[in-house]
């Protein structure tokens, strides 16, 4: 299973229709440096939306220039709302070296947009497809549409819980229904309006989903998305997303993105330290001592917590913390 980060597209809704240049470059670098292999970015309303009343802080042309140093480090593409399709925009994106466009349309409307899919494919781009508001069709009806989309040449499709209304049992039904009838990868995009994004992501993973959409710090439209760092933690527990540097990603968030987003008034729901405690099973009452010892030995406190917790999650002693810190220091030497 792969992680697909949508922060710079769906997450951009927290600031309007897009992130400014500095944050865009910061996130492109942070994600590619830490192994996130699929990235969707650009205007929050999609390619070409700027000419239809959805102007962002950066134009499509500027976004396509900003991404140039990062092409080849990950699969990078843009969202294309099928209703806002223009052939020249698709051709421009292809000429600038994007890997994919993700065509988005409401579930049940696929046959209306055969030309869009054809144009994306003829331009030499991977065609991902978002089944928006997937829940308006039954799993069986959505599976029928998935078969049509595969026949049209779509390379991957995403079940989108656009309103954040789905529950884990429903997610399992939808993923299994699509996996049973098509050979192309199936993704899942969860919103957190019922507080179910993590539970739904787990249900999708357990049902064999191939790609999991998420956003750094949970940033996305409405109540937000599954946080990329949380998705990575969950995936690691299932032996997935081995390409992502989990600790490197958390360091990037702590040192760069969280401080930057705080200047825009965005508050992180789950901090990297809080996530590590959940990931490791370490009680928060031990954090102060862990920080003291990590600083003394010059080791990563998050890694120290995880390694010590593998041995003792009940009441880790200072002796154990020091012994592990010494081992980690020696390994890094």
Tab-separated table of N, CA and C in Angstrom, residues 250-322:
chain	number	residue	atom	x	y	z
A	250	UNK	N	8.321	13.341	10.757
A	250	UNK	CA	7.934	13.994	12.010
A	250	UNK	C	8.871	15.159	12.334
A	251	UNK	N	10.150	14.992	12.069
A	251	UNK	CA	11.098	16.087	12.299
A	251	UNK	C	10.776	17.282	11.406
A	252	UNK	N	10.446	17.003	10.149
A	252	UNK	CA	10.066	18.072	9.221
A	252	UNK	C	8.851	18.838	9.748
A	253	UNK	N	7.881	18.104	10.251
A	253	UNK	CA	6.678	18.763	10.782
A	253	UNK	C	7.012	19.633	11.984
A	254	UNK	N	7.789	19.079	12.929
A	254	UNK	CA	8.122	19.818	14.151
A	254	UNK	C	8.948	21.070	13.873
A	255	UNK	N	9.948	20.934	13.016
A	255	UNK	CA	10.910	22.012	12.819
A	255	UNK	C	10.483	23.032	11.775
A	256	UNK	N	9.659	22.605	10.813
A	256	UNK	CA	9.349	23.501	9.697
A	256	UNK	C	7.858	23.778	9.509
A	257	UNK	N	7.080	22.732	9.225
A	257	UNK	CA	5.709	22.992	8.803
A	257	UNK	C	4.808	23.489	9.932
A	258	UNK	N	4.887	22.885	11.111
A	258	UNK	CA	4.018	23.320	12.209
A	258	UNK	C	4.269	24.782	12.575
A	259	UNK	N	5.542	25.203	12.770
A	259	UNK	CA	5.775	26.630	13.042
A	259	UNK	C	5.270	27.537	11.925
A	260	UNK	N	5.447	27.100	10.676
A	260	UNK	CA	4.997	27.920	9.551
A	260	UNK	C	3.481	28.050	9.534
A	261	UNK	N	2.771	26.957	9.794
A	261	UNK	CA	1.306	27.000	9.757
A	261	UNK	C	0.738	27.754	10.958
A	262	UNK	N	1.465	27.763	12.072
A	262	UNK	CA	1.003	28.531	13.237
A	262	UNK	C	0.935	30.014	12.926
A	263	UNK	N	1.809	30.478	12.049
A	263	UNK	CA	1.772	31.898	11.662
A	263	UNK	C	0.520	32.215	10.849
A	264	UNK	N	-0.106	31.188	10.312
A	264	UNK	CA	-1.352	31.353	9.563
A	264	UNK	C	-2.575	31.014	10.428
A	265	UNK	N	-2.338	30.764	11.716
A	265	UNK	CA	-3.437	30.478	12.628
A	265	UNK	C	-3.918	29.046	12.624
A	266	UNK	N	-3.135	28.130	12.027
A	266	UNK	CA	-3.549	26.724	11.979
A	266	UNK	C	-2.963	25.969	13.158
A	267	UNK	N	-3.820	25.283	13.923
A	267	UNK	CA	-3.371	24.519	15.092
A	267	UNK	C	-3.404	23.029	14.778
A	268	UNK	N	-2.318	22.357	15.086
A	268	UNK	CA	-2.205	20.929	14.833
A	268	UNK	C	-2.996	20.132	15.857
A	269	UNK	N	-3.831	19.227	15.381
A	269	UNK	CA	-4.678	18.434	16.287
A	269	UNK	C	-3.864	17.398	17.062
A	270	UNK	N	-2.946	16.720	16.383
A	270	UNK	CA	-2.102	15.692	17.015
A	270	UNK	C	-0.653	16.050	16.719
A	271	UNK	N	0.100	16.407	17.735
A	271	UNK	CA	1.500	16.769	17.536
A	271	UNK	C	2.341	15.522	17.272
A	272	UNK	N	3.522	15.680	16.663
A	272	UNK	CA	4.394	14.519	16.447
A	272	UNK	C	4.691	13.743	17.732
A	273	UNK	N	4.891	14.440	18.858
A	273	UNK	CA	5.156	13.731	20.106
A	273	UNK	C	3.938	12.927	20.551
A	274	UNK	N	2.769	13.517	20.443
A	274	UNK	CA	1.549	12.787	20.825
A	274	UNK	C	1.348	11.556	19.944
A	275	UNK	N	1.684	11.700	18.674
A	275	UNK	CA	1.572	10.567	17.762
A	275	UNK	C	2.544	9.461	18.144
A	276	UNK	N	3.769	9.833	18.494
A	276	UNK	CA	4.769	8.843	18.898
A	276	UNK	C	4.316	8.079	20.142
A	277	UNK	N	3.678	8.774	21.063
A	277	UNK	CA	3.194	8.086	22.266
A	277	UNK	C	2.161	7.031	21.905
A	278	UNK	N	1.260	7.372	20.988
A	278	UNK	CA	0.276	6.391	20.550
A	278	UNK	C	0.907	5.271	19.750
A	279	UNK	N	1.871	5.606	18.925
A	279	UNK	CA	2.547	4.614	18.088
A	279	UNK	C	3.322	3.610	18.937
A	280	UNK	N	3.941	4.112	20.008
A	280	UNK	CA	4.819	3.266	20.835
A	280	UNK	C	4.124	2.630	22.028
A	281	UNK	N	3.011	3.240	22.463
A	281	UNK	CA	2.348	2.763	23.679
A	281	UNK	C	2.977	3.323	24.938
A	282	UNK	N	3.639	4.467	24.819
A	282	UNK	CA	4.286	5.093	25.973
A	282	UNK	C	3.342	6.114	26.615
A	283	UNK	N	3.200	6.056	27.924
A	283	UNK	CA	2.355	7.006	28.644
A	283	UNK	C	3.052	8.368	28.710
A	284	UNK	N	2.253	9.421	28.591
A	284	UNK	CA	2.808	10.776	28.531
A	284	UNK	C	3.564	11.190	29.789
A	285	UNK	N	3.311	10.512	30.909
A	285	UNK	CA	3.980	10.880	32.160
A	285	UNK	C	5.489	10.642	32.108
A	286	UNK	N	5.957	9.845	31.137
A	286	UNK	CA	7.392	9.537	31.043
A	286	UNK	C	8.147	10.466	30.092
A	287	UNK	N	7.430	11.356	29.410
A	287	UNK	CA	8.050	12.164	28.358
A	287	UNK	C	9.159	13.065	28.899
A	288	UNK	N	8.938	13.692	30.038
A	288	UNK	CA	9.933	14.611	30.584
A	288	UNK	C	11.279	13.920	30.775
A	289	UNK	N	11.278	12.746	31.369
A	289	UNK	CA	12.522	12.017	31.598
A	289	UNK	C	13.150	11.574	30.269
A	290	UNK	N	12.330	11.120	29.330
A	290	UNK	CA	12.845	10.746	28.014
A	290	UNK	C	13.555	11.928	27.352
A	291	UNK	N	12.963	13.101	27.434
A	291	UNK	CA	13.556	14.283	26.810
A	291	UNK	C	14.889	14.637	27.453
A	292	UNK	N	14.960	14.531	28.769
A	292	UNK	CA	16.206	14.842	29.476
A	292	UNK	C	17.327	13.919	29.025
A	293	UNK	N	17.033	12.646	28.963
A	293	UNK	CA	18.063	11.663	28.620
A	293	UNK	C	18.437	11.742	27.140
A	294	UNK	N	17.458	11.951	26.290
A	294	UNK	CA	17.748	12.088	24.856
A	294	UNK	C	18.665	13.282	24.609
A	295	UNK	N	18.415	14.379	25.295
A	295	UNK	CA	19.250	15.572	25.147
A	295	UNK	C	20.662	15.301	25.658
A	296	UNK	N	20.767	14.619	26.802
A	296	UNK	CA	22.074	14.320	27.399
A	296	UNK	C	22.937	13.466	26.468
A	297	UNK	N	22.294	12.500	25.797
A	297	UNK	CA	23.045	11.568	24.950
A	297	UNK	C	23.083	12.008	23.479
A	298	UNK	N	22.330	13.038	23.151
A	298	UNK	CA	22.310	13.517	21.765
A	298	UNK	C	21.630	12.574	20.802
A	299	UNK	N	20.525	11.954	21.247
A	299	UNK	CA	19.789	11.035	20.378
A	299	UNK	C	18.368	11.553	20.168
A	300	UNK	N	17.699	11.005	19.170
A	300	UNK	CA	16.331	11.399	18.831
A	300	UNK	C	15.385	10.888	19.910
A	301	UNK	N	14.681	11.803	20.574
A	301	UNK	CA	13.793	11.409	21.660
A	301	UNK	C	12.664	10.520	21.166
A	302	UNK	N	12.186	10.747	19.962
A	302	UNK	CA	11.083	9.938	19.441
A	302	UNK	C	11.532	8.498	19.217
A	303	UNK	N	12.718	8.335	18.648
A	303	UNK	CA	13.247	6.981	18.441
A	303	UNK	C	13.524	6.308	19.787
A	304	UNK	N	14.022	7.080	20.739
A	304	UNK	CA	14.309	6.529	22.061
A	304	UNK	C	13.033	6.012	22.715
A	305	UNK	N	11.976	6.778	22.635
A	305	UNK	CA	10.696	6.355	23.212
A	305	UNK	C	10.222	5.051	22.571
A	306	UNK	N	10.302	4.979	21.254
A	306	UNK	CA	9.829	3.781	20.554
A	306	UNK	C	10.658	2.560	20.935
A	307	UNK	N	11.983	2.700	20.965
A	307	UNK	CA	12.849	1.553	21.258
A	307	UNK	C	12.699	1.074	22.703
A	308	UNK	N	12.622	2.016	23.624
A	308	UNK	CA	12.435	1.629	25.036
A	308	UNK	C	11.073	0.979	25.228
A	309	UNK	N	10.068	1.490	24.557
A	309	UNK	CA	8.705	0.971	24.718
A	309	UNK	C	8.552	-0.438	24.169
A	310	UNK	N	9.439	-0.834	23.276
A	310	UNK	CA	9.418	-2.221	22.802
A	310	UNK	C	9.754	-3.186	23.930
A	311	UNK	N	10.476	-2.674	24.928
A	311	UNK	CA	10.903	-3.500	26.059
A	311	UNK	C	9.982	-3.339	27.262
A	312	UNK	N	9.599	-2.092	27.547
A	312	UNK	CA	8.775	-1.831	28.745
A	312	UNK	C	7.827	-0.664	28.490
A	313	UNK	N	6.554	-0.968	28.389
A	313	UNK	CA	5.544	0.080	28.214
A	313	UNK	C	4.813	0.397	29.519
A	314	UNK	N	5.096	-0.396	30.528
A	314	UNK	CA	4.401	-0.195	31.806
A	314	UNK	C	5.053	0.905	32.631
A	315	UNK	N	6.352	0.719	32.924
A	315	UNK	CA	7.051	1.681	33.774
A	315	UNK	C	8.542	1.675	33.455
A	316	UNK	N	8.921	2.232	32.301
A	316	UNK	CA	10.329	2.195	31.885
A	316	UNK	C	11.226	2.940	32.877
A	317	UNK	N	12.286	2.287	33.286
A	317	UNK	CA	13.191	2.877	34.266
A	317	UNK	C	14.181	3.820	33.603
A	318	UNK	N	14.755	4.695	34.411
A	318	UNK	CA	15.795	5.588	33.904
A	318	UNK	C	16.990	4.782	33.427
A	319	UNK	N	17.270	3.691	34.128
A	319	UNK	CA	18.386	2.829	33.740
A	319	UNK	C	18.187	2.273	32.326
A	320	UNK	N	16.967	1.816	32.044
A	320	UNK	CA	16.670	1.284	30.715
A	320	UNK	C	16.775	2.383	29.663
A	321	UNK	N	16.264	3.570	29.976
A	321	UNK	CA	16.345	4.685	29.030
A	321	UNK	C	17.798	5.009	28.703
A	322	UNK	N	18.630	5.057	29.740
A	322	UNK	CA	20.043	5.380	29.532
A	322	UNK	C	20.764	4.283	28.732
